[in-house]
Short mmCIF file of C-alpha atoms in Angstrom, two decimals:
data_model
loop_
_atom_site.label_atom_id
_atom_site.label_comp_id
_atom_site.label_asym_id
_atom_site.label_seq_id
_atom_site.Cartn_x
_atom_site.Cartn_y
_atom_site.Cartn_z
CA MET Y 1 0.00 0.00 0.00
CA ASN Y 2 2.89 2.34 0.70
CA ALA Y 3 4.18 1.73 -2.82
CA LEU Y 4 0.81 2.81 -4.19
CA LEU Y 5 0.85 5.90 -1.97
CA TYR Y 6 4.25 6.93 -3.32
CA THR Y 7 3.27 6.31 -6.96
CA LYS Y 8 0.21 8.51 -6.49
CA ARG Y 9 2.28 11.24 -4.84
CA LYS Y 10 4.43 11.15 -7.98
CA LYS Y 11 1.19 11.46 -9.98
CA MET Y 12 1.76 8.15 -11.69
CA ASP Y 13 -1.17 6.30 -13.26
CA ALA Y 14 -1.15 3.37 -10.85
CA ALA Y 15 -3.46 0.52 -9.83
CA LEU Y 16 -3.35 -2.08 -7.07
CA ILE Y 17 -4.17 -5.76 -7.53
CA THR Y 18 -4.50 -7.67 -4.28
CA GLY Y 19 -6.03 -10.76 -2.72
CA ASP Y 20 -6.77 -8.91 0.50
CA ILE Y 21 -6.12 -5.66 2.32
CA GLY Y 22 -3.49 -5.85 5.03
CA GLY Y 23 -1.86 -9.20 4.28
CA GLN Y 24 0.00 -10.81 7.15
CA ILE Y 25 -0.58 -7.86 9.50
CA VAL Y 26 -4.22 -8.74 10.04
CA HIS Y 27 -3.23 -12.15 11.37
CA SER Y 28 -1.64 -10.49 14.43
CA ALA Y 29 -3.79 -8.90 17.08
CA SER Y 30 -1.79 -5.71 17.49
CA ILE Y 31 1.30 -3.89 16.23
CA GLU Y 32 3.62 -2.44 18.84
CA ASN Y 33 6.55 -1.20 16.77
CA TRP Y 34 5.17 1.35 14.34
CA LEU Y 35 7.12 4.50 15.16
CA GLY Y 36 5.04 7.02 17.04
CA ILE Y 37 2.28 4.58 17.98
CA PRO Y 38 3.14 2.45 21.04
CA GLU Y 39 0.30 0.01 20.34
CA ILE Y 40 -2.47 -0.21 17.78
CA ALA Y 41 -4.89 -2.97 16.76
CA SER Y 42 -3.61 -4.48 13.52
CA SER Y 43 -6.96 -3.86 11.87
CA GLY Y 44 -6.80 -0.21 12.95
CA LEU Y 45 -3.37 0.27 11.42
CA VAL Y 46 -4.48 -1.43 8.20
CA ASN Y 47 -7.64 0.70 8.04
CA ASN Y 48 -5.50 3.82 8.47
CA PHE Y 49 -3.17 2.68 5.69
CA PHE Y 50 -6.06 1.89 3.40
CA ALA Y 51 -7.98 5.11 4.05
CA HIS Y 52 -4.81 7.13 3.37
CA VAL Y 53 -4.15 5.35 0.09
CA ASP Y 54 -7.76 5.05 -1.06
CA ALA Y 55 -8.19 8.83 -0.84
CA PHE Y 56 -6.01 9.11 -3.97
CA GLY Y 57 -8.68 7.26 -5.95
CA ALA Y 58 -6.40 4.75 -7.67
CA PRO Y 59 -8.23 1.67 -8.99
CA ILE Y 60 -7.95 -1.13 -6.42
CA LYS Y 61 -8.78 -4.63 -7.58
CA LYS Y 62 -9.47 -6.68 -4.45
CA GLU Y 63 -9.95 -10.44 -4.07
CA THR Y 64 -7.74 -10.95 -7.07
CA THR Y 65 -4.54 -12.97 -7.18
CA VAL Y 66 -1.88 -12.94 -9.85
CA LEU Y 67 -1.43 -16.30 -11.55
CA SER Y 68 1.53 -15.50 -13.79
CA LEU Y 69 3.80 -12.60 -14.60
CA HIS Y 70 5.25 -11.88 -18.02
CA GLY Y 71 7.94 -9.29 -17.41
CA GLU Y 72 9.79 -9.26 -20.73
CA GLY Y 73 9.08 -6.46 -23.17
CA PRO Y 74 7.93 -2.88 -22.70
CA VAL Y 75 4.48 -3.82 -21.33
CA LYS Y 76 4.59 -6.14 -18.33
CA LYS Y 77 1.59 -8.45 -18.16
CA LEU Y 78 -0.21 -10.15 -15.28
CA ASP Y 79 -2.67 -13.01 -15.75
CA CYS Y 80 -5.09 -12.81 -12.82
CA SER Y 81 -7.62 -14.98 -11.01
CA ASP Y 82 -10.50 -12.78 -12.20
CA GLY Y 83 -9.81 -14.03 -15.72
CA ASN Y 84 -8.29 -10.75 -16.92
CA THR Y 85 -4.78 -9.92 -18.04
CA TYR Y 86 -3.55 -6.54 -16.84
CA GLY Y 87 -0.65 -4.66 -18.39
CA ALA Y 88 1.62 -1.83 -17.24
CA LYS Y 89 4.93 -0.24 -18.16
CA THR Y 90 6.30 -0.99 -14.74
CA LEU Y 91 5.34 -3.33 -11.90
CA ILE Y 92 5.98 -3.57 -8.19
CA ILE Y 93 5.65 -6.98 -6.55
CA ALA Y 94 4.70 -6.62 -2.88
CA THR Y 95 2.86 -9.88 -2.28
CA GLY Y 96 4.43 -10.74 1.08
CA LYS Y 97 4.36 -14.23 2.46
CA ASN Y 98 1.90 -17.03 3.08
CA PRO Y 99 1.90 -19.65 5.83
CA ARG Y 100 4.14 -22.63 5.12
CA LYS Y 101 2.25 -25.90 4.92
CA LEU Y 102 3.19 -29.26 6.44
CA GLY Y 103 3.00 -31.08 3.13
CA VAL Y 104 1.75 -34.32 4.69
CA PRO Y 105 -1.23 -36.54 3.75
CA GLY Y 106 -4.53 -35.34 5.17
CA GLU Y 107 -3.48 -31.72 5.53
CA GLU Y 108 -5.18 -30.35 2.45
CA ALA Y 109 -8.36 -32.42 2.73
CA LEU Y 110 -8.82 -31.40 6.36
CA THR Y 111 -7.97 -27.69 6.00
CA GLY Y 112 -10.93 -25.84 7.50
CA ARG Y 113 -12.02 -29.11 9.06
CA GLY Y 114 -9.58 -28.97 11.95
CA VAL Y 115 -6.36 -28.00 10.17
CA ALA Y 116 -5.87 -24.26 10.62
CA TYR Y 117 -3.28 -21.56 10.00
CA CYS Y 118 -4.82 -18.57 11.83
CA THR Y 119 -5.31 -18.59 15.59
CA THR Y 120 -7.21 -15.30 15.75
CA CYS Y 121 -9.71 -16.61 13.16
CA ASP Y 122 -10.12 -20.25 14.02
CA GLY Y 123 -9.04 -20.38 17.66
CA PRO Y 124 -12.55 -19.74 19.04
CA ALA Y 125 -13.82 -22.85 17.19
CA PHE Y 126 -11.78 -25.02 19.57
CA LYS Y 127 -13.26 -24.03 22.91
CA GLY Y 128 -12.79 -26.89 25.34
CA LYS Y 129 -11.04 -29.00 22.71
CA HIS Y 130 -7.63 -30.62 22.40
CA VAL Y 131 -5.47 -28.76 19.93
CA VAL Y 132 -2.01 -29.48 18.56
CA VAL Y 133 0.29 -26.67 17.48
CA VAL Y 134 3.04 -27.64 15.07
CA GLY Y 135 6.07 -25.39 15.45
CA GLY Y 136 8.14 -24.25 18.41
CA GLY Y 137 9.41 -20.92 17.11
CA ASN Y 138 7.96 -17.52 18.00
CA SER Y 139 4.86 -17.91 15.86
CA GLY Y 140 4.20 -21.44 17.16
CA VAL Y 141 4.59 -20.57 20.82
CA GLU Y 142 2.61 -17.32 20.47
CA ALA Y 143 -0.15 -19.26 18.74
CA ALA Y 144 -0.08 -21.87 21.49
CA LEU Y 145 -0.40 -19.21 24.18
CA ASP Y 146 -3.29 -17.59 22.27
CA LEU Y 147 -5.04 -20.93 21.92
CA LEU Y 148 -4.82 -21.60 25.63
CA SER Y 149 -7.65 -19.12 26.11
CA TYR Y 150 -9.88 -21.56 24.21
CA ALA Y 151 -8.42 -25.07 24.20
CA SER Y 152 -8.67 -27.28 27.26
CA ARG Y 153 -5.60 -29.24 26.27
CA LEU Y 154 -2.70 -28.24 24.09
CA THR Y 155 0.14 -30.18 22.56
CA VAL Y 156 3.12 -28.61 20.81
CA VAL Y 157 5.12 -30.55 18.23
CA GLN Y 158 8.64 -29.25 17.65
CA ASN Y 159 11.18 -30.73 15.23
CA LEU Y 160 14.17 -29.59 17.33
CA GLU Y 161 15.34 -30.57 20.80
CA ASP Y 162 14.04 -27.36 22.36
CA LEU Y 163 11.63 -24.52 21.63
CA THR Y 164 13.29 -21.68 19.74
CA ALA Y 165 10.86 -18.89 20.65
CA ASP Y 166 11.85 -16.01 22.94
CA GLY Y 167 12.62 -17.21 26.46
CA VAL Y 168 9.73 -15.36 28.14
CA LEU Y 169 7.22 -16.99 25.82
CA CYS Y 170 8.70 -20.47 26.28
CA ASP Y 171 8.61 -20.13 30.06
CA LYS Y 172 4.94 -19.16 30.00
CA LEU Y 173 4.13 -22.17 27.88
CA LYS Y 174 6.22 -24.75 29.70
CA HIS Y 175 4.76 -23.80 33.07
CA ASN Y 176 1.19 -24.38 31.94
CA PRO Y 177 -0.13 -27.75 33.15
CA ALA Y 178 -2.49 -28.04 30.15
CA VAL Y 179 0.48 -28.11 27.78
CA GLU Y 180 2.56 -31.04 26.58
CA VAL Y 181 5.51 -30.66 24.19
CA PHE Y 182 6.89 -33.32 21.86
CA TYR Y 183 10.49 -32.50 20.89
CA ASN Y 184 12.51 -33.92 17.99
CA SER Y 185 9.27 -34.83 16.25
CA VAL Y 186 8.00 -34.32 12.72
CA CYS Y 187 4.48 -34.67 11.33
CA VAL Y 188 3.66 -37.70 9.23
CA GLU Y 189 -0.08 -37.48 8.63
CA VAL Y 190 -3.19 -35.60 9.69
CA VAL Y 191 -5.74 -38.30 10.46
CA GLY Y 192 -9.52 -37.98 10.27
CA GLN Y 193 -12.66 -38.78 8.32
CA GLY Y 194 -14.37 -35.49 7.47
CA SER Y 195 -12.65 -33.69 10.31
CA VAL Y 196 -9.40 -33.92 12.26
CA GLU Y 197 -9.23 -36.84 14.69
CA GLY Y 198 -5.51 -36.96 15.28
CA LEU Y 199 -1.99 -36.12 14.19
CA LYS Y 200 0.57 -38.82 13.51
CA ILE Y 201 4.11 -37.75 14.38
CA LYS Y 202 7.48 -39.45 14.13
CA SER Y 203 10.46 -39.10 16.43
CA THR Y 204 13.62 -38.00 14.61
CA THR Y 205 15.75 -39.73 17.25
CA ASN Y 206 14.31 -43.27 17.10
CA ASN Y 207 11.93 -43.11 14.09
CA LEU Y 208 9.01 -44.34 16.21
CA GLU Y 209 5.56 -43.13 15.18
CA HIS Y 210 2.97 -41.87 17.63
CA LEU Y 211 -0.64 -40.81 17.13
CA ILE Y 212 -1.85 -37.77 19.09
CA PRO Y 213 -5.67 -37.85 19.22
CA CYS Y 214 -6.90 -34.26 18.85
CA ASP Y 215 -9.62 -32.01 17.45
CA GLY Y 216 -7.47 -29.47 15.70
CA VAL Y 217 -4.01 -28.94 14.24
CA PHE Y 218 -2.61 -25.40 13.97
CA VAL Y 219 0.32 -25.16 11.59
CA GLU Y 220 2.82 -22.48 12.65
CA ILE Y 221 6.04 -23.42 10.90
CA GLY Y 222 6.88 -20.12 9.35
CA LEU Y 223 6.11 -18.50 6.06
CA ILE Y 224 6.99 -18.85 2.40
CA PRO Y 225 7.20 -16.01 -0.12
CA ALA Y 226 3.99 -15.51 -2.12
CA SER Y 227 5.88 -15.58 -5.40
CA SER Y 228 4.63 -18.65 -7.26
CA PHE Y 229 3.50 -16.44 -10.17
CA ALA Y 230 6.98 -14.98 -10.75
CA PRO Y 231 9.54 -16.55 -13.09
CA SER Y 232 12.27 -18.54 -11.32
CA SER Y 233 14.88 -16.35 -13.04
CA ILE Y 234 14.17 -13.53 -10.54
CA LYS Y 235 13.92 -15.72 -7.41
CA ASN Y 236 16.41 -17.38 -5.08
CA PRO Y 237 16.03 -21.09 -4.24
CA GLY Y 238 13.84 -20.16 -1.26
CA GLY Y 239 11.38 -18.41 -3.57
CA GLU Y 240 12.29 -14.89 -2.48
CA ILE Y 241 12.49 -12.30 -5.24
CA VAL Y 242 16.07 -11.12 -5.52
CA VAL Y 243 16.32 -7.33 -5.34
CA ASP Y 244 19.13 -4.81 -5.25
CA ALA Y 245 19.29 -1.80 -2.92
CA ALA Y 246 16.87 0.09 -5.20
CA CYS Y 247 14.30 -2.76 -5.18
CA ALA Y 248 15.07 -3.63 -8.81
CA THR Y 249 14.72 -7.27 -9.88
CA GLY Y 250 16.48 -9.04 -12.74
CA LEU Y 251 13.72 -7.88 -15.11
CA PRO Y 252 13.97 -4.20 -16.17
CA GLY Y 253 10.89 -2.32 -15.02
CA VAL Y 254 9.87 -5.00 -12.51
CA PHE Y 255 10.46 -4.00 -8.90
CA ALA Y 256 9.75 -5.79 -5.65
CA ALA Y 257 9.37 -4.80 -2.03
CA GLY Y 258 8.87 -6.21 1.42
CA ASP Y 259 8.62 -9.76 2.77
CA VAL Y 260 8.46 -11.38 -0.67
CA THR Y 261 12.00 -10.17 -1.41
CA THR Y 262 15.50 -11.01 -0.23
CA VAL Y 263 15.60 -7.90 1.97
CA PRO Y 264 16.63 -9.01 5.46
CA PHE Y 265 14.31 -8.67 8.48
CA LYS Y 266 10.62 -9.03 7.78
CA GLN Y 267 8.93 -6.16 9.61
CA VAL Y 268 5.93 -3.94 8.85
CA VAL Y 269 8.03 -0.78 8.99
CA ILE Y 270 10.71 -2.28 6.73
CA ALA Y 271 8.16 -3.55 4.20
CA ALA Y 272 6.47 -0.15 4.11
CA GLY Y 273 9.81 1.62 3.60
CA GLU Y 274 10.77 -0.82 0.86
CA GLY Y 275 7.41 -0.14 -0.82
CA ALA Y 276 8.21 3.57 -0.92
CA LYS Y 277 11.64 2.83 -2.34
CA ALA Y 278 10.25 0.52 -5.04
CA ALA Y 279 7.72 3.18 -6.07
CA LEU Y 280 10.43 5.83 -6.38
CA SER Y 281 12.55 3.40 -8.40
CA ALA Y 282 9.59 2.65 -10.68
CA HIS Y 283 9.07 6.38 -11.14
CA ALA Y 284 12.73 6.88 -12.06
CA TYR Y 285 12.48 3.94 -14.47
CA LEU Y 286 9.51 5.55 -16.28
CA LEU Y 287 11.28 8.92 -16.51
CA ASN Y 288 14.28 7.25 -18.10
CA LEU Y 289 12.33 5.20 -20.63
CA PRO Y 290 13.20 6.18 -24.23
CA GLN Y 291 10.29 8.22 -25.60
CA MET U 1 -20.23 1.59 30.71
CA PRO U 2 -21.18 2.39 27.11
CA VAL U 3 -20.41 -0.19 24.41
CA PHE U 4 -18.97 2.41 22.05
CA ASP U 5 -16.49 5.09 23.11
CA GLU U 6 -16.79 8.65 21.87
CA ASN U 7 -14.32 8.27 19.04
CA THR U 8 -15.90 5.07 17.70
CA SER U 9 -19.37 6.60 17.99
CA LYS U 10 -18.24 9.55 15.86
CA GLN U 11 -16.75 7.25 13.23
CA LEU U 12 -19.85 5.06 13.07
CA SER U 13 -22.17 8.07 12.83
CA ALA U 14 -20.08 9.41 9.97
CA ILE U 15 -20.36 6.14 8.04
CA LEU U 16 -24.08 5.84 8.72
CA ALA U 17 -24.59 9.34 7.32
CA GLY U 18 -24.41 7.55 3.96
CA MET U 19 -27.76 5.81 4.58
CA ILE U 20 -30.49 6.51 2.03
CA ASN U 21 -33.77 5.12 3.43
CA PRO U 22 -34.74 4.28 7.04
CA VAL U 23 -33.63 0.90 8.40
CA LYS U 24 -35.18 -1.08 11.25
CA PHE U 25 -33.54 -3.61 13.55
CA VAL U 26 -35.96 -6.37 14.51
CA PHE U 27 -34.34 -7.87 17.56
CA PHE U 28 -35.31 -11.22 19.08
CA LYS U 29 -34.29 -11.10 22.70
CA GLY U 30 -33.84 -14.27 24.70
CA ASP U 31 -33.55 -14.87 28.41
CA ASN U 32 -29.76 -15.02 28.42
CA ALA U 33 -26.69 -12.86 28.99
CA LYS U 34 -25.81 -12.81 25.28
CA SER U 35 -29.19 -11.21 24.57
CA GLU U 36 -28.53 -8.49 27.15
CA GLU U 37 -25.18 -7.81 25.51
CA ALA U 38 -26.73 -7.67 22.04
CA GLU U 39 -29.54 -5.39 23.26
CA ASN U 40 -27.09 -2.89 24.76
CA PHE U 41 -25.12 -2.96 21.54
CA LEU U 42 -28.19 -2.40 19.35
CA THR U 43 -29.71 0.29 21.57
CA GLU U 44 -26.56 2.38 21.38
CA PHE U 45 -26.12 1.64 17.69
CA ALA U 46 -29.66 2.72 16.79
CA ALA U 47 -28.90 6.17 18.23
CA PHE U 48 -26.13 6.82 15.71
CA ASN U 49 -28.55 7.89 12.98
CA PRO U 50 -32.17 9.12 13.08
CA LYS U 51 -32.99 6.77 10.19
CA LEU U 52 -32.30 3.78 12.45
CA SER U 53 -34.87 2.26 14.81
CA LEU U 54 -34.98 -0.76 17.08
CA GLU U 55 -37.93 -3.07 17.69
CA THR U 56 -37.46 -5.73 20.35
CA ILE U 57 -39.47 -8.96 20.38
CA PRO U 58 -39.11 -11.45 23.25
CA HIS U 59 -37.98 -14.70 21.67
CA VAL U 60 -40.34 -17.60 22.25
CA GLU U 61 -39.57 -20.74 20.33
CA GLY U 62 -42.37 -21.58 17.95
CA SER U 63 -44.18 -18.25 18.47
CA PRO U 64 -45.88 -16.65 15.43
CA GLU U 65 -43.24 -13.89 15.38
CA ALA U 66 -40.37 -16.36 15.49
CA ALA U 67 -42.02 -18.35 12.69
CA LEU U 68 -42.68 -15.21 10.63
CA TRP U 69 -39.00 -14.28 10.84
CA ASN U 70 -37.71 -17.88 10.75
CA THR U 71 -35.79 -17.19 13.94
CA TRP U 72 -34.38 -20.32 15.57
CA ALA U 73 -32.51 -18.83 18.53
CA ALA U 74 -31.79 -15.61 20.41
CA PRO U 75 -30.16 -13.18 20.35
CA ALA U 76 -30.92 -12.59 16.71
CA VAL U 77 -31.30 -9.32 14.86
CA TRP U 78 -32.78 -8.77 11.43
CA VAL U 79 -31.80 -5.69 9.47
CA THR U 80 -34.83 -4.66 7.49
CA THR U 81 -36.64 -1.89 5.69
CA ALA U 82 -39.15 0.40 7.43
CA ASP U 83 -42.07 -1.74 6.21
CA LYS U 84 -40.28 -4.90 7.41
CA SER U 85 -40.83 -6.56 4.04
CA LEU U 86 -37.22 -7.78 3.83
CA LYS U 87 -36.72 -10.80 6.08
CA GLY U 88 -33.43 -12.25 4.96
CA VAL U 89 -30.56 -10.20 6.40
CA GLY U 90 -29.79 -11.42 9.90
CA PHE U 91 -27.21 -11.82 12.64
CA TYR U 92 -27.27 -14.42 15.41
CA GLY U 93 -25.20 -13.18 18.34
CA THR U 94 -23.77 -9.67 18.48
CA PRO U 95 -22.42 -8.13 15.28
CA GLY U 96 -19.49 -6.58 17.16
CA GLY U 97 -15.72 -7.03 16.86
CA TYR U 98 -14.73 -7.30 13.22
CA GLU U 99 -18.37 -7.94 12.31
CA ILE U 100 -19.13 -4.28 12.87
CA ASN U 101 -17.99 -4.06 9.24
CA SER U 102 -20.61 -6.50 7.94
CA PHE U 103 -23.26 -4.90 10.18
CA LEU U 104 -22.54 -1.44 8.77
CA MET U 105 -22.52 -2.79 5.25
CA SER U 106 -25.86 -4.56 5.72
CA ILE U 107 -27.44 -1.35 7.05
CA LEU U 108 -26.18 0.72 4.12
CA GLU U 109 -27.26 -1.94 1.66
CA VAL U 110 -30.75 -2.34 3.13
CA SER U 111 -31.05 1.46 3.15
CA GLY U 112 -30.71 1.31 -0.62
CA LYS U 113 -27.01 1.88 -1.12
CA LYS U 114 -26.12 -1.24 -3.03
CA GLU U 115 -24.00 -2.29 -5.93
CA PRO U 116 -25.66 -4.41 -8.57
CA LEU U 117 -24.63 -8.06 -8.85
CA SER U 118 -23.08 -9.03 -12.15
CA PRO U 119 -25.63 -10.51 -14.61
CA GLU U 120 -24.09 -14.00 -14.39
CA PHE U 121 -24.29 -13.98 -10.61
CA LYS U 122 -27.80 -12.57 -10.65
CA LYS U 123 -28.96 -15.41 -12.88
CA VAL U 124 -27.85 -18.01 -10.33
CA VAL U 125 -29.30 -16.07 -7.40
CA ASP U 126 -32.64 -15.48 -9.15
CA ALA U 127 -32.89 -19.20 -9.89
CA VAL U 128 -33.18 -20.04 -6.17
CA SER U 129 -36.91 -20.76 -5.91
CA GLU U 130 -37.10 -22.61 -2.58
CA GLU U 131 -36.53 -20.97 0.79
CA THR U 132 -32.84 -21.30 1.53
CA GLU U 133 -30.92 -20.31 4.62
CA ILE U 134 -27.25 -19.42 4.24
CA ARG U 135 -25.37 -19.46 7.53
CA VAL U 136 -21.95 -17.88 7.92
CA TYR U 137 -20.32 -19.09 11.11
CA ILE U 138 -17.78 -16.54 12.34
CA ALA U 139 -15.57 -15.44 15.22
CA LEU U 140 -15.70 -11.78 16.23
CA THR U 141 -11.87 -11.85 16.35
CA CYS U 142 -11.60 -13.01 12.74
CA PRO U 143 -10.53 -10.32 10.27
CA GLN U 144 -11.39 -12.53 7.29
CA CYS U 145 -14.99 -13.18 8.32
CA PRO U 146 -16.93 -9.97 7.57
CA ALA U 147 -16.23 -10.17 3.83
CA VAL U 148 -18.00 -13.53 3.70
CA VAL U 149 -20.97 -12.28 5.72
CA ILE U 150 -21.25 -9.27 3.40
CA ASN U 151 -21.25 -11.55 0.36
CA ALA U 152 -23.98 -13.75 1.85
CA HIS U 153 -26.15 -10.77 2.78
CA ARG U 154 -25.92 -9.37 -0.75
CA LEU U 155 -27.59 -12.54 -2.01
CA ALA U 156 -30.41 -12.19 0.52
CA VAL U 157 -31.04 -8.59 -0.52
CA GLU U 158 -31.27 -9.80 -4.11
CA ASN U 159 -33.69 -12.71 -3.66
CA PRO U 160 -36.36 -12.87 -0.90
CA LYS U 161 -36.20 -16.67 -0.96
CA ILE U 162 -32.67 -16.46 0.43
CA ARG U 163 -32.10 -15.83 4.12
CA SER U 164 -28.46 -15.08 5.02
CA VAL U 165 -27.36 -15.00 8.61
CA MET U 166 -24.14 -14.46 10.48
CA VAL U 167 -23.79 -16.92 13.37
CA GLU U 168 -21.39 -15.94 16.15
CA GLY U 169 -19.59 -19.19 16.88
CA ALA U 170 -18.78 -18.41 20.51
CA ALA U 171 -22.44 -17.61 21.30
CA PHE U 172 -23.81 -20.68 19.51
CA LYS U 173 -21.23 -23.31 20.32
CA GLU U 174 -23.68 -26.22 20.31
CA GLU U 175 -24.89 -25.22 16.88
CA CYS U 176 -21.28 -25.15 15.69
CA ASP U 177 -20.50 -28.56 17.15
CA LYS U 178 -23.68 -30.00 15.64
CA SER U 179 -22.71 -28.70 12.20
CA GLY U 180 -19.06 -29.74 12.59
CA ILE U 181 -17.74 -26.19 12.32
CA LYS U 182 -13.97 -26.16 12.83
CA ALA U 183 -13.01 -22.99 11.01
CA PHE U 184 -14.15 -19.40 10.77
CA PRO U 185 -15.50 -18.23 8.44
CA HIS U 186 -17.52 -21.28 7.38
CA LEU U 187 -20.49 -20.76 5.07
CA VAL U 188 -23.21 -23.40 4.90
CA ILE U 189 -26.04 -23.34 2.37
CA GLY U 190 -29.29 -25.02 3.39
CA ASP U 191 -29.00 -28.17 5.43
CA LYS U 192 -25.34 -28.66 4.49
CA LYS U 193 -26.35 -28.89 0.85
CA ALA U 194 -23.17 -26.98 0.03
CA GLU U 195 -20.46 -25.23 1.98
CA VAL U 196 -17.60 -22.79 1.45
CA ILE U 197 -14.88 -22.94 4.09
CA GLY U 198 -12.39 -20.32 5.19
CA GLU U 199 -11.27 -17.36 3.14
CA ASN U 200 -12.71 -18.98 0.00
CA GLY U 201 -15.99 -17.30 0.88
CA LYS U 202 -14.43 -13.88 0.31
CA ASP U 203 -14.60 -14.76 -3.38
CA MET U 204 -18.20 -14.33 -4.56
CA ASN U 205 -17.47 -16.71 -7.46
CA LYS U 206 -17.06 -19.55 -4.99
CA ILE U 207 -20.30 -18.81 -3.14
CA ILE U 208 -22.18 -18.56 -6.42
CA SER U 209 -20.72 -21.91 -7.59
CA ALA U 210 -21.82 -23.47 -4.29
CA LEU U 211 -25.29 -21.95 -4.68
CA ALA U 212 -25.51 -23.25 -8.24
CA SER U 213 -24.59 -26.75 -7.05
CA ILE U 214 -27.59 -27.22 -4.71
#
């Protein structure tokens, strides 16, 4: 959104194509590190962003995802989920990241039927239930602590020998009697007919399998760049779009910003700053195009 | 303590200034704490614009009023026109939290501020000839949910045979368990004739396909 703001301030003819408004931010409850605002509800911050940008009147195509990008040639083209192909002289990719999936049998079929990726959305559906959280990093442990306000029993599955979240969070979790943690364990299968009935895990130390009967499985094993539409020539092996200090990609006229790129540290303030930079780079690119 | 603080009240009043025609809340109040909460919410809300009014009906299962409005539990609120002819835009529970967005949208839409459905969508919606209830199970903490409720309500405004209701999962837990709801949002058409789970319901195409499949 900040990229759009900067393009409009440069009086460029710009449009936004997006699946949603706010992206990853809306999956957190609040933001506590936006300079000048000690704490704000994530939705509030997003609404402020959107109102600021929307006032410029640029066309905003919501609920639309990009399926493929054709960045060669003077007009860059995007094939989109609404069935249309959109073209522009310059593009900024700011698609962020999506939750990483387990990639085990049963996961896809039972998504929305017990397999979940968003604690603030789906947590309340598990009141008094037994829930498993997969992942022992910050997002996993934070999700587990969130879920404790609903779930009566909680199990954490971690692939390493200890939790890797911040110490304060780990302490809170470990001291809760409703919580059990399986270390050195990976997921093998989500089990259930029509809805989740259990999660099969395997120990990485002795290869023994174990079935945890449960009602829900929350997957919190990090994020992957939302870049499947982009050609592999502009991505690193992890799927991040490779950018230079000016947010330029390997394709002239195609810029990228924020969490989808190789820029280190994924933070709201960094992504917003990168968006501004990409917009200014796109503006400079247009000015320098041969007439 | 008031439900809405001064700042929120100002913001809501400003949005509601966009209303065209008067809108009535028909509120079915039960003998439970959730109904008290919903009543406080609606009473304050109705004061945000002179075009809004609140009518409270004690909910009695099987009563003529409950039957007339097809109301199966309380609290429930129907957003309707002044003549109460529209009976398909409803909320079970309190439309607070993120659902304030779908509540506002339903009020503006019922007041006459609506965007037309595309002709292809309208064809599918018009073809629904039997009474059909669309339930959207939600959590008030879910930022993805209001978009799905808004989509469902648009269909109800379009065809009087369709009744679209938000169902607050936390307030109707038994209902959720009975229907096997394990995600929010979760949209169910008729008696589980079709369903659209999760963020998929933000895409009207997917709801229309589900509606066409029944």
